[in-house]
Short mmCIF file of C-alpha atoms and ligand atoms in Angstrom, two decimals:
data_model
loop_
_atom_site.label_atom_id
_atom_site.label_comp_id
_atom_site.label_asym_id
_atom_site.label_seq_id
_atom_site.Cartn_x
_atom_site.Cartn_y
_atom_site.Cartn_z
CA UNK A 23 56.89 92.47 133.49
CA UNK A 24 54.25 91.13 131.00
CA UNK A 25 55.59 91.94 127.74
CA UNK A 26 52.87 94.72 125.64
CA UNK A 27 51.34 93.96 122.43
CA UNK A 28 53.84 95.89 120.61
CA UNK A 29 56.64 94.50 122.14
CA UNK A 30 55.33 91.18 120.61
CA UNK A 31 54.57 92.54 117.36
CA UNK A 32 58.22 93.99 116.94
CA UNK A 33 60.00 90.84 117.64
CA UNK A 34 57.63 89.22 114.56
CA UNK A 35 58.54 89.89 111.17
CA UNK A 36 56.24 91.47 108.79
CA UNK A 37 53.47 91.92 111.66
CA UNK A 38 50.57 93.11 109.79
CA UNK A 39 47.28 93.07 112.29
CA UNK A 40 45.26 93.42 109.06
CA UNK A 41 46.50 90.30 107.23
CA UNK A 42 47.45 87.57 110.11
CA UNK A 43 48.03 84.20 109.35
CA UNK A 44 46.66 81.92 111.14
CA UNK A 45 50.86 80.49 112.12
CA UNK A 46 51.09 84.02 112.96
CA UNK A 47 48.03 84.24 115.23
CA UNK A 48 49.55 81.60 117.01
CA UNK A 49 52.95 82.73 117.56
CA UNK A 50 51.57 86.17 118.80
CA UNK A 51 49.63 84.12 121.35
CA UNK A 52 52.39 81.90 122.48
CA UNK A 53 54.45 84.84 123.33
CA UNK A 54 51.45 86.43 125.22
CA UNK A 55 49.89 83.90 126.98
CA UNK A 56 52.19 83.11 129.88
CA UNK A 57 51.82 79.96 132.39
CA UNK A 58 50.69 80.32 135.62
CA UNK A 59 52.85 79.51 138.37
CA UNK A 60 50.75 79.25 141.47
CA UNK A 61 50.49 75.66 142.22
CA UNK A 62 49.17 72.91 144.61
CA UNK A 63 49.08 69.47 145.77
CA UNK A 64 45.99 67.77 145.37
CA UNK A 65 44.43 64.47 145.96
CA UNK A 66 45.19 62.01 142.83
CA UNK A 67 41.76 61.51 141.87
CA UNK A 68 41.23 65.39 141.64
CA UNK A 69 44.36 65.49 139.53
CA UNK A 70 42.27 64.14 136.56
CA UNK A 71 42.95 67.00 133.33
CA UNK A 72 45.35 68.82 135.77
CA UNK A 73 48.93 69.66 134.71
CA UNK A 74 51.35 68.72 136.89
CA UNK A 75 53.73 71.64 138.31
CA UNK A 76 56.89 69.16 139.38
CA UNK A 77 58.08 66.07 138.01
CA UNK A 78 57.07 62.94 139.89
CA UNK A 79 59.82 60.89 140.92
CA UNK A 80 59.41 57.62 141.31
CA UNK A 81 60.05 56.20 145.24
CA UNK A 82 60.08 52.60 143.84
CA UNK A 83 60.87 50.30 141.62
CA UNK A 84 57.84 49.30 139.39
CA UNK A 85 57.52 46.64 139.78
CA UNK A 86 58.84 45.99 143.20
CA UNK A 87 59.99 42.75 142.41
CA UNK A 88 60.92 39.95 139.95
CA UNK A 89 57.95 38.32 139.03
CA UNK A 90 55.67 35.60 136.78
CA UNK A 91 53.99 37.27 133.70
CA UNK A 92 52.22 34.31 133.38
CA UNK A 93 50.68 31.60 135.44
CA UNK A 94 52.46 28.49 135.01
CA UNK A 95 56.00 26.97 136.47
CA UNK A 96 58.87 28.52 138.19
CA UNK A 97 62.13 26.59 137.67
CA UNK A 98 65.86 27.32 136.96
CA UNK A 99 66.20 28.14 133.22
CA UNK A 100 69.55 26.70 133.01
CA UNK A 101 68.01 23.32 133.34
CA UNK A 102 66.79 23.77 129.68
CA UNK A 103 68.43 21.42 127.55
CA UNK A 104 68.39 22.06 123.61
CA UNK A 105 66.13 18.92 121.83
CA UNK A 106 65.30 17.65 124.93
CA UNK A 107 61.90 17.15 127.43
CA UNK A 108 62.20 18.84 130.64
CA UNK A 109 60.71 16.77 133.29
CA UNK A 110 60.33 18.86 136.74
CA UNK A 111 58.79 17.63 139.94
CA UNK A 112 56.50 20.55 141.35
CA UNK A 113 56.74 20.91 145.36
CA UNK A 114 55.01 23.81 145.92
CA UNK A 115 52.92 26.82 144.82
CA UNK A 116 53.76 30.99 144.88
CA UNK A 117 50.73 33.11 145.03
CA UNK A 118 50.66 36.64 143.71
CA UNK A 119 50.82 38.69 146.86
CA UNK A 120 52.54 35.86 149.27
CA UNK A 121 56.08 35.30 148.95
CA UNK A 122 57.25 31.49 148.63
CA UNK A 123 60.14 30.94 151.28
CA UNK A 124 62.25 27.79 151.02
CA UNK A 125 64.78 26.54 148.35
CA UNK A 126 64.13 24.45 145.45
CA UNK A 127 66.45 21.27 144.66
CA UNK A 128 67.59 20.26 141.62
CA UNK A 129 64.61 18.48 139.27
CA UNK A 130 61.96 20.63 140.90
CA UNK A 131 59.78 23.50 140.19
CA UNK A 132 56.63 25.57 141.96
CA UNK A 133 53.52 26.69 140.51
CA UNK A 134 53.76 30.12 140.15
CA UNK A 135 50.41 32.62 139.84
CA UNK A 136 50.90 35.72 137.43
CA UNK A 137 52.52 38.70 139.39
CA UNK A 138 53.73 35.88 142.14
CA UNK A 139 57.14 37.29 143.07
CA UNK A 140 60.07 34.98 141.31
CA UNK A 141 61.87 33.02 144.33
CA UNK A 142 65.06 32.85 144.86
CA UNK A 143 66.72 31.60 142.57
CA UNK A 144 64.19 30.53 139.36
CA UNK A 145 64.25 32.84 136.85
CA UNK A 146 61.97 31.31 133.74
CA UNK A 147 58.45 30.55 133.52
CA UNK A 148 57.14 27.82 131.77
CA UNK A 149 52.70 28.97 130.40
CA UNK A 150 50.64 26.28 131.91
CA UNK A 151 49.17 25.70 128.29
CA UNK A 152 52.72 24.86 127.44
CA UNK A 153 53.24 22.10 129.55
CA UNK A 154 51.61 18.48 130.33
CA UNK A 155 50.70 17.39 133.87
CA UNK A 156 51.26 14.33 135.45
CA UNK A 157 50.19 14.26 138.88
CA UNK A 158 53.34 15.62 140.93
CA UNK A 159 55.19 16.05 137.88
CA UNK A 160 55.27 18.44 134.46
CA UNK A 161 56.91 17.73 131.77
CA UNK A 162 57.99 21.00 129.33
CA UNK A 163 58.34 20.00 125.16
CA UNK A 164 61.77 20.45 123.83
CA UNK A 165 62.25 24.26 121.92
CA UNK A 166 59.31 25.65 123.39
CA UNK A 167 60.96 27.80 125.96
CA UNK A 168 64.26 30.18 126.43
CA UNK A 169 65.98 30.41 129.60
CA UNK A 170 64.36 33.96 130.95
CA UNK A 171 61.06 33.64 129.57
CA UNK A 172 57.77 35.03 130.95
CA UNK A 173 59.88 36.93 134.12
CA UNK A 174 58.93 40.56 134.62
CA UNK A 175 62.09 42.28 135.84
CA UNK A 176 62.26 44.82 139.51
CA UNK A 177 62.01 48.21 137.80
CA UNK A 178 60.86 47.03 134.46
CA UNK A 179 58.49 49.91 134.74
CA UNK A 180 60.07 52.60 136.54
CA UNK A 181 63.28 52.47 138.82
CA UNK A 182 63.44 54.12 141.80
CA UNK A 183 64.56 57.50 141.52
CA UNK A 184 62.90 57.65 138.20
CA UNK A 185 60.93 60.63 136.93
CA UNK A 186 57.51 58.88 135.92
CA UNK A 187 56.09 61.84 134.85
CA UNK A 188 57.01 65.25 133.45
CA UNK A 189 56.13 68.62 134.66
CA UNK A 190 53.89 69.76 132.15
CA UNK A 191 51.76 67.19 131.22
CA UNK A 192 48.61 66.63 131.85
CA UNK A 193 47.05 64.03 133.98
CA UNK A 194 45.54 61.22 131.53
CA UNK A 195 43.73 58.12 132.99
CA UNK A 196 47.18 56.34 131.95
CA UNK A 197 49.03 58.91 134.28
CA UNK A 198 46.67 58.60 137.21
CA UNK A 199 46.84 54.95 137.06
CA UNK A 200 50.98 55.04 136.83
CA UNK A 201 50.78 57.82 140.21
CA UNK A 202 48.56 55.30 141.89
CA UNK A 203 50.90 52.12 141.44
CA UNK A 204 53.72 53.94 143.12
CA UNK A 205 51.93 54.61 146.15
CA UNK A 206 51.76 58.37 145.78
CA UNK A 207 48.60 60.29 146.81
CA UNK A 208 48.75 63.54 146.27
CA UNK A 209 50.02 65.52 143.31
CA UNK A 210 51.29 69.15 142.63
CA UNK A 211 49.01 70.47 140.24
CA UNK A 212 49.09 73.97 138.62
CA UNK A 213 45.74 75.84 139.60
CA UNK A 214 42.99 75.70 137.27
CA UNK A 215 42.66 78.65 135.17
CA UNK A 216 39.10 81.11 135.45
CA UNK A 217 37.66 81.96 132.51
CA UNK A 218 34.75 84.44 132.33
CA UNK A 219 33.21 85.00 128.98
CA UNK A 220 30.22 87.09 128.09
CA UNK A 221 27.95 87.42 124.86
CA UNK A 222 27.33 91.02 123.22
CA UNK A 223 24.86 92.50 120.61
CA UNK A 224 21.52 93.91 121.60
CA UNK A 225 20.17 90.86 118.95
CA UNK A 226 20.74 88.62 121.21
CA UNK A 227 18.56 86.86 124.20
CA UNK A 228 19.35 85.01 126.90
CA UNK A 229 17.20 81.60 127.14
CA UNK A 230 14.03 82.46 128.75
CA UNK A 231 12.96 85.79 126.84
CA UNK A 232 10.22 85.63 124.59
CA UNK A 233 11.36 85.37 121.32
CA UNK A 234 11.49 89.06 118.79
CA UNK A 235 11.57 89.74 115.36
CA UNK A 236 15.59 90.17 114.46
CA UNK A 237 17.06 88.33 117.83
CA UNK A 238 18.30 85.34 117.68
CA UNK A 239 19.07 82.89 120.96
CA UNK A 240 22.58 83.57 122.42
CA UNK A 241 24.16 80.13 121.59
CA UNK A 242 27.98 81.07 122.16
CA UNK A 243 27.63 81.01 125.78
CA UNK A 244 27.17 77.52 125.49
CA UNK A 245 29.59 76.61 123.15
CA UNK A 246 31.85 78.45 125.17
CA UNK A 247 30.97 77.41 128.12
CA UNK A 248 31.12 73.52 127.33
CA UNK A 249 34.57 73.86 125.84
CA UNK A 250 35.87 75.37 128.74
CA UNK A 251 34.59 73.22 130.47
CA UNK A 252 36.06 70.20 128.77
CA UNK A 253 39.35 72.00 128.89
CA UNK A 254 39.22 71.75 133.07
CA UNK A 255 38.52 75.76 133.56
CA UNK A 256 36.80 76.66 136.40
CA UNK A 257 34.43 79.13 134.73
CA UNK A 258 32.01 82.35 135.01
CA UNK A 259 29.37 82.92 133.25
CA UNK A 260 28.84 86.97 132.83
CA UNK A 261 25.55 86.69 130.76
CA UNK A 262 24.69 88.74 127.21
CA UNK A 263 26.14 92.33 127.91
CA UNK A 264 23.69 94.86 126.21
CA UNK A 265 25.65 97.56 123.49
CA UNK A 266 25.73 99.86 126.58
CA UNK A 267 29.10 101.98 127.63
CA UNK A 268 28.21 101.68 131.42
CA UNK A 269 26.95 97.58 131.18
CA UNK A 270 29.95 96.46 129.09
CA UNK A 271 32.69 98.27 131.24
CA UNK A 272 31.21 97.16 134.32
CA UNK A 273 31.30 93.29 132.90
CA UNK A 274 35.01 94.12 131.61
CA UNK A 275 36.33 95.09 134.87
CA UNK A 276 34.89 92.46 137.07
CA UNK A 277 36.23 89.47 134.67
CA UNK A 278 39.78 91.37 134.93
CA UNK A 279 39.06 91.36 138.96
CA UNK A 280 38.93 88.04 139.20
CA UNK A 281 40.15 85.77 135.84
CA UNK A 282 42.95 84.64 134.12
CA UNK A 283 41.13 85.05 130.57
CA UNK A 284 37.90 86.50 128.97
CA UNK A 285 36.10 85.49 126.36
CA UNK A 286 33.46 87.66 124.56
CA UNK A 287 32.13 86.73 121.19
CA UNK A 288 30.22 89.83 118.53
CA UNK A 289 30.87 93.02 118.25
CA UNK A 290 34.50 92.91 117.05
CA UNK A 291 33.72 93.05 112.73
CA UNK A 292 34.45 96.06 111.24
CA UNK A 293 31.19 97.54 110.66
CA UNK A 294 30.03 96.76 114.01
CA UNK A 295 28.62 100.60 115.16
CA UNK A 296 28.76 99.45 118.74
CA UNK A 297 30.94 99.83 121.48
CA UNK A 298 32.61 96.89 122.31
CA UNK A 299 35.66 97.41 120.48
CA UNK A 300 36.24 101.27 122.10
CA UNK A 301 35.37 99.52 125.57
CA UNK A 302 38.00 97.03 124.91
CA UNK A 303 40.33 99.88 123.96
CA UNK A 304 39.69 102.46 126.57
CA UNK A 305 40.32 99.51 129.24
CA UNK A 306 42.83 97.73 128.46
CA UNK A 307 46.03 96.94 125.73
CA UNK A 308 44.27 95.47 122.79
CA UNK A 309 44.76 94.89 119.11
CA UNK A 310 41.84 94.49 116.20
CA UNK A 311 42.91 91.59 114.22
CA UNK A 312 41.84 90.52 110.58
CA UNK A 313 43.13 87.20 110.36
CA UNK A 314 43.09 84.92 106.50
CA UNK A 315 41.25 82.47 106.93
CA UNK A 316 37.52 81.48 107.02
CA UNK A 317 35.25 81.57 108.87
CA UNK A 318 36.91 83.63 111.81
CA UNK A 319 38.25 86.63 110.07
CA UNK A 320 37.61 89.52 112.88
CA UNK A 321 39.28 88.87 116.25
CA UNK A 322 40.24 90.84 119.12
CA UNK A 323 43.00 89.78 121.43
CA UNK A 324 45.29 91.43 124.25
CA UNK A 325 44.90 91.52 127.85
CA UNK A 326 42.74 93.68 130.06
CA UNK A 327 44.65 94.04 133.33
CA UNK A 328 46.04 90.91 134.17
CA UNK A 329 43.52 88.95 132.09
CA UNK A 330 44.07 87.51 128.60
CA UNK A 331 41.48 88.97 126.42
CA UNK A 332 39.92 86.83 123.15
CA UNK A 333 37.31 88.99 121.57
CA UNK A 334 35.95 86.43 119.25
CA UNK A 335 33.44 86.92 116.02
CA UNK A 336 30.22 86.39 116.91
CA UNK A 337 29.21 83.70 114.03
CA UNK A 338 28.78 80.54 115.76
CA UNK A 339 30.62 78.49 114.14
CA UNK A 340 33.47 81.15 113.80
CA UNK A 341 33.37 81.01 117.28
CA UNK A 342 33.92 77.31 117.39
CA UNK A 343 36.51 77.55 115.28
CA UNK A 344 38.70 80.18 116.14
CA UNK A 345 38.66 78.72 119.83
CA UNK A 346 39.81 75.50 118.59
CA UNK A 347 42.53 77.02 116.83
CA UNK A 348 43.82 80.02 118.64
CA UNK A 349 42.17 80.26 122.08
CA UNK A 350 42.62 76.35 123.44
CA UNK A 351 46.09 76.45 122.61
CA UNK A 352 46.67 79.70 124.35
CA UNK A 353 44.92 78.42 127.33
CA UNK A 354 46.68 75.28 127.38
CA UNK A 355 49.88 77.02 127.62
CA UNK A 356 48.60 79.17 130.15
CA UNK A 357 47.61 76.30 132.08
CA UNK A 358 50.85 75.21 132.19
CA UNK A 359 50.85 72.71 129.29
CA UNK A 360 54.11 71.78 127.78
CA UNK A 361 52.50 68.73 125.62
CA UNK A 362 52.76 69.22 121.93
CA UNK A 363 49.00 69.66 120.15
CA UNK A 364 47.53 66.77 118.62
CA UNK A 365 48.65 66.06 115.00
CA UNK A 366 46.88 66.73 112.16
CA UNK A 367 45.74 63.72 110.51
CA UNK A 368 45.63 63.15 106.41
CA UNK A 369 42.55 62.16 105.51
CA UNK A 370 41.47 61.35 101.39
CA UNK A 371 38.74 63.89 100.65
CA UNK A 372 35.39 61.97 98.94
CA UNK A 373 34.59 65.42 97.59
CA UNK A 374 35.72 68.42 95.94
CA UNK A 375 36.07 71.43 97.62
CA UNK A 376 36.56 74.76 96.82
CA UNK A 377 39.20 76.80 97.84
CA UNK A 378 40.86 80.34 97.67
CA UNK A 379 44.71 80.18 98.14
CA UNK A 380 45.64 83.38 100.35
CA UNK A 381 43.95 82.18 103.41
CA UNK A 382 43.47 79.09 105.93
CA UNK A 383 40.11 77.37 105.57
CA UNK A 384 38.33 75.25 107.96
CA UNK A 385 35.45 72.82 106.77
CA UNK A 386 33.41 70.85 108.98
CA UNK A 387 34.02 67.26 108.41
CA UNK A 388 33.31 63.48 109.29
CA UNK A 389 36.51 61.52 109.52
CA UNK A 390 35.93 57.87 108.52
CA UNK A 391 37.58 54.36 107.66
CA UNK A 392 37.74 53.35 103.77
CA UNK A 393 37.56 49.58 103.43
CA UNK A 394 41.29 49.31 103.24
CA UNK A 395 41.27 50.76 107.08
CA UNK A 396 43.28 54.39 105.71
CA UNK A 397 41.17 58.06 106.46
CA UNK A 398 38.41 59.67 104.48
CA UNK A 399 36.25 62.56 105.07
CA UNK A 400 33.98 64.59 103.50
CA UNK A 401 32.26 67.68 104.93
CA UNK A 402 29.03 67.93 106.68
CA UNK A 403 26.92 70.52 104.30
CA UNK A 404 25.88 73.62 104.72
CA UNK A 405 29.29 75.64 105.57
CA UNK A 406 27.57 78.54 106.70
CA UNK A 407 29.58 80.43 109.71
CA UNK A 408 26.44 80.19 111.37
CA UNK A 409 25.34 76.80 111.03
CA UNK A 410 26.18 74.98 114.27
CA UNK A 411 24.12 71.80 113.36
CA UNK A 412 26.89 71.03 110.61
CA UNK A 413 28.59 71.75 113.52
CA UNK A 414 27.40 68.75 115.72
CA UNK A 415 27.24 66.29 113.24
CA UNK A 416 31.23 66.77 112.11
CA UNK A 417 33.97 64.81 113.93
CA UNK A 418 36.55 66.79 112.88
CA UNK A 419 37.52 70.30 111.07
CA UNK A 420 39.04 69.85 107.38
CA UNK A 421 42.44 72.37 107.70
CA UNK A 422 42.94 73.68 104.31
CA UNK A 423 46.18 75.35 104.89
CA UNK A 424 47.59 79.17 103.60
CA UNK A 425 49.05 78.41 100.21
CA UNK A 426 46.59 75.55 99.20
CA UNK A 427 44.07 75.91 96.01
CA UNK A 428 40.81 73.91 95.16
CA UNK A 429 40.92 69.76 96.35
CA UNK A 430 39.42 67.31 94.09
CA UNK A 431 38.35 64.13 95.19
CA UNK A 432 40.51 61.32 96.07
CA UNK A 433 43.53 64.52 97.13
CA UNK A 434 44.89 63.98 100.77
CA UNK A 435 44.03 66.61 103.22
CA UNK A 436 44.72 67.16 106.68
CA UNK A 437 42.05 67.00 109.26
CA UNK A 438 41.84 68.35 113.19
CA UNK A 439 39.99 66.03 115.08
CA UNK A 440 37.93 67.05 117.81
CA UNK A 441 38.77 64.09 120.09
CA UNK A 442 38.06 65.59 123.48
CA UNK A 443 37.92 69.36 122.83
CA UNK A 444 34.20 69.44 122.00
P1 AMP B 522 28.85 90.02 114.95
O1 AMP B 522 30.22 89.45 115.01
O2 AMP B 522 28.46 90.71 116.20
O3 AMP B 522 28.69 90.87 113.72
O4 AMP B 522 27.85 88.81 114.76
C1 AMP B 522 27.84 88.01 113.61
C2 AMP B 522 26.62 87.13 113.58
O5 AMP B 522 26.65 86.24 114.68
C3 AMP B 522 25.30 87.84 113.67
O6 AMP B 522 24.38 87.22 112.81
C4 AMP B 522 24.89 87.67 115.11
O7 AMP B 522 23.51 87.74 115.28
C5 AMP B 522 25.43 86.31 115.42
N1 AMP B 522 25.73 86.20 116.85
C6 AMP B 522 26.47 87.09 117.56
N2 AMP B 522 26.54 86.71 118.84
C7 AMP B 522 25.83 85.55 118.94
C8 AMP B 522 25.52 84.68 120.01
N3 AMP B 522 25.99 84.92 121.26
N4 AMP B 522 24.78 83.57 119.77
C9 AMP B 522 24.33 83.34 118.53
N5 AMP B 522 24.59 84.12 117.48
C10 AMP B 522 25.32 85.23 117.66
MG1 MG B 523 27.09 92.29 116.47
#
């Protein structure tokens, strides 16, 4: 059984839908938003942004072998003499890739290629740079080298039985690489979540129709749509719903049909005299929040059948903002994610910034280097909730958190970077 809004909102202290904080916000969502469990194995290079649904266990040891880590000279360490030249007489040479059979006898050494398995027997590797040639022979300097040196170990990496990777995570470039060296193809991968999301508010035009006095261009369909994207959702694009009864329940109950979550964005502010909100309502379990902080304030969230519902603000930057916060954690987890979010960086501000304590501000900023290599930022100008181009140019939002007053310049503040959400 999925648990109801109120069920949530009892087990929360001091639950107050008109004054959520922003923790709060995400608490409530973490409780709501539930991980899929339908899962399947794919082919590793489809795996990329995936979360895995089982732990991979290693079948080898990485790597397979002892080996060189550098190209140079096999030879028994225990010939090493403190303070004194070791003269070795080389009879042979180990490729990577082709293992050198035979036995070496006392005073002699092999060339040995980087990632050339370690014959029997030798267990140090002398750098080439490190030693002097002369013709047949090498001769190593006194103190240069310990016995051991320059081996890679059999299971260095991962031993066999090993769990390489966690359910959970998500498949980096790293991972696929580390799936790929132990010779596994296919991976169990939770399925990707749908998403549909729709724009509301008769203001609003699709690209295409002539511009009219009052409308603007529906940008939130975009911004949605790209950060979904980014986020690995498979996703459906339901078009701007007009402020009809018949139009908005009809997009309503074909997202629930057929998606994990829906996005809309307008129509949830409190003097909106539209009907959104009562569509919301009649169809499915929903709560109207007002949440402190800025921009972002209205939001609606709850689930309409078995579909997660975000009913974001329409502002475009609020938007932005409250996805980044609230929604892409909420899908993450929904996804199947078990990786902690990114941490907030502290960043010295180069400029003052006003600020109201009581509620959790987010500023668009650009996150830079000062000369001595530690964070700055400063924000990109016009703060508008509707200003997207601030928008583009920032790197990063500045978090200023609950309890926090006014910042002067030179005070630390923490920043969200954007790194690959946007
Ligand atoms: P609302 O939340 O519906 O009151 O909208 C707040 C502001 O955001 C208004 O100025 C709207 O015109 C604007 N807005 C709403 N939806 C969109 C959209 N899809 N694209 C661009 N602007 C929008
Ligand atoms: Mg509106």
């Amino acid at each position: 059984m999925r648990p109801s809004l109120a069920s949530i909102a009892a087990e929360l202290q001091g639950y107050d839908p008109q004054a959520l904080r922003v923790t709060e916000v995400n608490a409530f969502l973490s409780r709501l938003a539930e991980p899929v469990s339908a899962h399947d194995n794919v082919e590793l290079l489809q795996a990329l942004g995936r979360v895995l649904a089982q732990d991979i266990i290693s079948p080898i040891n990485v790597p397979a072998h002892d080996n060189s880590a550098m190209d140079g000279y096999a030879f028994r360490g225990a010939s090493l003499l403190p303070d004194q030249v070791l003269k070795l007489k080389v009879v042979g040479t180990a490729l990577a890739g082709v293992a050198w059979r035979g036995d070496l006898g006392p005073g002699e050494c092999l060339k040995i290629m980087t990632g050339a398995v370690m014959p029997n027997g030798l267990d140090t590797v002398a750098p080439q740079e490190l030693v002097t040639l002369h013709g047949q022979h090498i001769s190593i300097p006194a103190g240069v080298l310990g016995r051991g040196d320059n081996r890679r170990f059999k299971g260095e990496d991962l031993t066999e039985g090993q769990a390489a990777l966690l359910k959970g995570e998500q498949i980096s470039p790293a991972a696929l690489g580390l799936v790929a060296s132990l010779g596994i193809r296919q991976v169990p991968v939770y399925r990707r979540l749908k998403v549909a999301y729709f724009s509301t508010g008769d203001e609003i035009l699709s690209l295409g129709e002539p511009p009219r006095e009052g409308a603007v261009y529906d940008s939130n369909r975009y911004t949605v749509f790209g950060l979904l994207t980014k986020l690995g959702c498979e996703v459906i694009d339901l078009g701007v719903v007009r402020d009809e009864p018949a139009l908005l329940e009809a997009a309503f109950t074909k997202a629930a049909e057929h998606c994990d979550a829906i996005i809309t964005s307008g129509g949830v502010s409190v003097g909106e005299a539209d009907f959104t909100k009562a569509m919301m309502k009649k169809l499915g379990d929903v709560a109207f929040w007002k949440i402190a902080m800025r921009p972002g304030r209205p939001m609606a969230v709850g689930r309409i059948g078995s579909a997660l519902l975000f009913g974001l603000p329409g502002n475009p930057v609020a938007v932005m903002v409250t996805f980044l916060a609230f929604v892409r954690p909420a899908l993450l987890r929904l996804m199947g994610s078990t990786a902690p979010l990114p941490p907030l960086l502290k960043a010295q501000s180069l400029e003052t910034l006003r600020k109201k304590p009581g509620r959790t501000e987010y500023q668009r900023g650009i996150v830079g280097n000062a000369a001595d290599g530690s964070l700055t930022v400063r924000t990109t100008g016009n703060q508008g909730s509707g200003v997207l181009s601030s928008m583009v140019q920032a790197n990063g939002l500045i978090v200023l958190h609950h309890h926090q007053g006014h910042v002067a310049t030179g005070d630390t503040v923490d920043v969200m970077m954007f790194d690959g959400a946007i």
